[in-house]
Short mmCIF file of C-alpha atoms and ligand atoms in Angstrom, two decimals:
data_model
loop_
_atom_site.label_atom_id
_atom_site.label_comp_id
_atom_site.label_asym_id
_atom_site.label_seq_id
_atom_site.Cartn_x
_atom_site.Cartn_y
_atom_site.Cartn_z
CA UNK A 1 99.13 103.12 102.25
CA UNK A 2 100.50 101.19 105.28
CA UNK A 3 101.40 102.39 108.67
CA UNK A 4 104.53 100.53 111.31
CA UNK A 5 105.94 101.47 114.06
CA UNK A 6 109.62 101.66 114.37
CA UNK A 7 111.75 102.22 118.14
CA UNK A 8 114.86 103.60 117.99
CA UNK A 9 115.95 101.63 121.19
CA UNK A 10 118.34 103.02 124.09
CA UNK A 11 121.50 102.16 122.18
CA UNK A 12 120.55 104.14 119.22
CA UNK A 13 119.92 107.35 121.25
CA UNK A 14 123.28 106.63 123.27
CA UNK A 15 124.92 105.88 120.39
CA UNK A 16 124.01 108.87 118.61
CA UNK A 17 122.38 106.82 115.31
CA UNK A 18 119.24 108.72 115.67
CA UNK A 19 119.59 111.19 112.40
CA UNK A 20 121.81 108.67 110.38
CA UNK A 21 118.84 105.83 110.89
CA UNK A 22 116.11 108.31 110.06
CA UNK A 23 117.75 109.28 107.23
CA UNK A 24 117.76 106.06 105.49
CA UNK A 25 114.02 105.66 105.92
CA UNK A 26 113.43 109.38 104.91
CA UNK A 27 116.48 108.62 101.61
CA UNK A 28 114.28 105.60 101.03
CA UNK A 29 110.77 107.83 100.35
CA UNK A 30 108.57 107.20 103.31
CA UNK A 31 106.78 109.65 104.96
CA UNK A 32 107.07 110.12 108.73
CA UNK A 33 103.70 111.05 110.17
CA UNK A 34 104.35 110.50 114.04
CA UNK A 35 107.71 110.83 115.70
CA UNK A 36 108.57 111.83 119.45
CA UNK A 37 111.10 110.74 122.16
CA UNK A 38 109.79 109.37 125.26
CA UNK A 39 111.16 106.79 128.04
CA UNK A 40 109.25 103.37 127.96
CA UNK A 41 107.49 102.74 131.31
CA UNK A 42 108.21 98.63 131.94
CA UNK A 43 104.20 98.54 131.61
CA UNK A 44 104.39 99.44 128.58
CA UNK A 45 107.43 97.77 127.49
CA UNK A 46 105.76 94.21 128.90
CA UNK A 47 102.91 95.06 126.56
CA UNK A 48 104.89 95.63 123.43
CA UNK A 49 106.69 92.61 123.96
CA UNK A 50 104.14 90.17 125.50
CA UNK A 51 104.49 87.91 122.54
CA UNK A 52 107.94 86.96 124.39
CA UNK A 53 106.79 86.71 127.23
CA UNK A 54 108.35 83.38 129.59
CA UNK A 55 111.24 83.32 127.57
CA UNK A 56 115.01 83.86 128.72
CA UNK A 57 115.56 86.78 126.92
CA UNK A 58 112.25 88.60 128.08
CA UNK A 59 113.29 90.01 131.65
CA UNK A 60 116.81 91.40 130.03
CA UNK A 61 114.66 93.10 127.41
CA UNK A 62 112.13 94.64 128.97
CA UNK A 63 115.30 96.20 131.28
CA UNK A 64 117.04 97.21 127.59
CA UNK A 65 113.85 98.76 126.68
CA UNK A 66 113.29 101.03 129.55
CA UNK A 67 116.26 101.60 130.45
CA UNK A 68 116.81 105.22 128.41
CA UNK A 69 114.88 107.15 126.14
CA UNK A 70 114.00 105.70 122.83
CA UNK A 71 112.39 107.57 119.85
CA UNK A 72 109.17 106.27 118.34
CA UNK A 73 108.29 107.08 114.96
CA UNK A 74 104.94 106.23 112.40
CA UNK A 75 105.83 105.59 109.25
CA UNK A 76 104.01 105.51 106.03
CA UNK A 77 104.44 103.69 102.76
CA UNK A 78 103.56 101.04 100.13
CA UNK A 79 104.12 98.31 102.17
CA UNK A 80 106.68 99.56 104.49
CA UNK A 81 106.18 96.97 106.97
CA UNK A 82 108.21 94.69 105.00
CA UNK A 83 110.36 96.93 103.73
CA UNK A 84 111.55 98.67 107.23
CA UNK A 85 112.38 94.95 108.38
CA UNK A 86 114.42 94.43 105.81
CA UNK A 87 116.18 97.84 106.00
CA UNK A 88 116.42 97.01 109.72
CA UNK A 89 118.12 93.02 108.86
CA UNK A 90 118.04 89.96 110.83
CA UNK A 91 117.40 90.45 114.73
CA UNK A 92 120.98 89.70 115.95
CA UNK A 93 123.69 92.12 114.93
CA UNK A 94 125.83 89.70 114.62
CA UNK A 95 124.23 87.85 111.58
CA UNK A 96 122.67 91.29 110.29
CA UNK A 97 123.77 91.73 106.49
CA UNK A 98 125.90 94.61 106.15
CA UNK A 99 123.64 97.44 103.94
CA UNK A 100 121.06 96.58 106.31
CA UNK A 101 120.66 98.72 110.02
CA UNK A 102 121.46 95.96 112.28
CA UNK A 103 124.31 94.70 109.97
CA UNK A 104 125.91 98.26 109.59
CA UNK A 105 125.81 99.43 113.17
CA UNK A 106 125.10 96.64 115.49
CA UNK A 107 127.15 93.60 116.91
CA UNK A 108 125.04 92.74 120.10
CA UNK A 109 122.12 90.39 119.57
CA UNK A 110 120.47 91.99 122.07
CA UNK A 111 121.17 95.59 121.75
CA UNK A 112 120.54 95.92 118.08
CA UNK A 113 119.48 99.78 117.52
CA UNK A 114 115.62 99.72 116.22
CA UNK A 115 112.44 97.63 116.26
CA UNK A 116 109.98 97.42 113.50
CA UNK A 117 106.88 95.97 113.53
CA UNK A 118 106.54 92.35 111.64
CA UNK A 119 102.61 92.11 110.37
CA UNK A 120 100.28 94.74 110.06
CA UNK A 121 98.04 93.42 113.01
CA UNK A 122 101.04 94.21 115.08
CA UNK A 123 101.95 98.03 112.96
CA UNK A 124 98.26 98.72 114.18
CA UNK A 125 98.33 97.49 118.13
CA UNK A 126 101.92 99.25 117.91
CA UNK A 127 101.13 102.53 116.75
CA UNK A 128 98.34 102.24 118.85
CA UNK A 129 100.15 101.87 122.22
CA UNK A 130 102.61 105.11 121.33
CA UNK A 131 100.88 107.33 119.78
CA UNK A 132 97.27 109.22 120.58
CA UNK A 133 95.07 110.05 117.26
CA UNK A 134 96.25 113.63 117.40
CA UNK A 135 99.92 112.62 117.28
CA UNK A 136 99.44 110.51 113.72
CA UNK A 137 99.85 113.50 111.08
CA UNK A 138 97.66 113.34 107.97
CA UNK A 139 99.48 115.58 105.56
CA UNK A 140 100.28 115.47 101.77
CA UNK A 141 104.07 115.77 101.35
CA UNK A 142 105.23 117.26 98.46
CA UNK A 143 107.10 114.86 96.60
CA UNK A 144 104.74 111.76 97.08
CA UNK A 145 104.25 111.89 92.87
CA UNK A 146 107.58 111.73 92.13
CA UNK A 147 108.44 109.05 94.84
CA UNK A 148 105.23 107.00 93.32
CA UNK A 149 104.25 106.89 89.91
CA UNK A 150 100.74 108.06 90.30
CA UNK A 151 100.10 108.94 86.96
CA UNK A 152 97.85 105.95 85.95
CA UNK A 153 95.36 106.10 88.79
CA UNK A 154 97.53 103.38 91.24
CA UNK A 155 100.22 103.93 93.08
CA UNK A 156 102.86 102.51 91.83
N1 UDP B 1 116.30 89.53 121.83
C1 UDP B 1 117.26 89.09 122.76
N2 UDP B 1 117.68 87.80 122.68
C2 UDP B 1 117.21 86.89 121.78
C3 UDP B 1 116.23 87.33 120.86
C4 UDP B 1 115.80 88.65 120.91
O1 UDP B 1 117.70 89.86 123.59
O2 UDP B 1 117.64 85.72 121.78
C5 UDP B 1 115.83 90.92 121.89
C6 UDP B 1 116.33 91.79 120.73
O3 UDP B 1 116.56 93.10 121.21
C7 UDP B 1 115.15 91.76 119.77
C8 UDP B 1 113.97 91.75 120.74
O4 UDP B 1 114.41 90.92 121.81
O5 UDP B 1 115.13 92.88 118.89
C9 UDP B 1 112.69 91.20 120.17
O6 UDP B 1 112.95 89.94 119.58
P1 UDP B 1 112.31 89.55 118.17
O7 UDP B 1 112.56 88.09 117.96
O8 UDP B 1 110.91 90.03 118.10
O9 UDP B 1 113.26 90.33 117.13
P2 UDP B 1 112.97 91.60 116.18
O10 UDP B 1 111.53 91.53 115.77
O11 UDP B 1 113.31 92.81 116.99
O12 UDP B 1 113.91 91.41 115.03
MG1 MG B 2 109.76 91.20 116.85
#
């Protein structure tokens, strides 16, 4: 099973998206096993985003970032990396495929609603950087047999 990190950004908490966004990754089947709402310090926010560091866009994001809360959430799946990124769609809202987050709610290529991590070196740093050990919930939901088939020995 594979961990990422999503961020609901600013615009998704001021835009009131919060349940409708976490219900498509619930509707999907993942299991949440971290979630809490918090303000990004810009300490923080330069170290989630280093990788962007020096270019244009970087000073106006780290300001986006940090500029209201945000809700953070661990999520768990069968590679749910790659699937949250493409539930999420492209990075711009306005190229975003409708179906997808981004493409349904979001026109701004900057302000576009949620981040997901891209490679699970970066799920791991992420989760890392929000959330303590004690906050990451190891718990069997209930419906994890009927969401997998598990009846062969692999989850499938
Ligand atoms: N961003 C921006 N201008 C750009 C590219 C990106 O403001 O030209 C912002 C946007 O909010 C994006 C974030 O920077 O989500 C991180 O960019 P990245 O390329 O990592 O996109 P993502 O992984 O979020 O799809
Ligand atoms: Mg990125």
């Amino acid at each position: 099973m594979e961990k990422t990190l999503i961020i609901l950004k600013p615009d998704a908490i001021q835009r009131r998206f919060v349940g409708k966004i976490i219900s498509r990754f619930e509707e999907k089947g993942f299991q949440i096993v971290g979630m809490k709402m918090m303000l990004i310090s810009e300490s923080m926010a330069r170290k989630h985003y280093a990788s962007h560091e020096g270019k244009a866009f970087f000073e106006p994001l780290v300001k986006y970032t940090t500029s209201s809360p945000v809700v953070v959430i661990a999520v768990q799946g069968k590679n749910v990396i790659e699937m949250v990124r493409k539930m999420m769609g492209a990075t711009f809202g306005s190229k975003a495929e409708p179906g997808t987050i981004r493409g349904d709610y979001a026109v701004s290529n900057r302000f576009n609603l949620i981040h997901g991590s891209d490679s699970p070196s970066s799920a791991e740093k992420e989760i890392d950087t929000f959330f303590t050990r004690e906050e990451l919930l190891d718990y069997q939901q209930i419906d994890f047999s009927w969401v997998y088939d598990v009846s062969e020995g692999d989850v499938v």
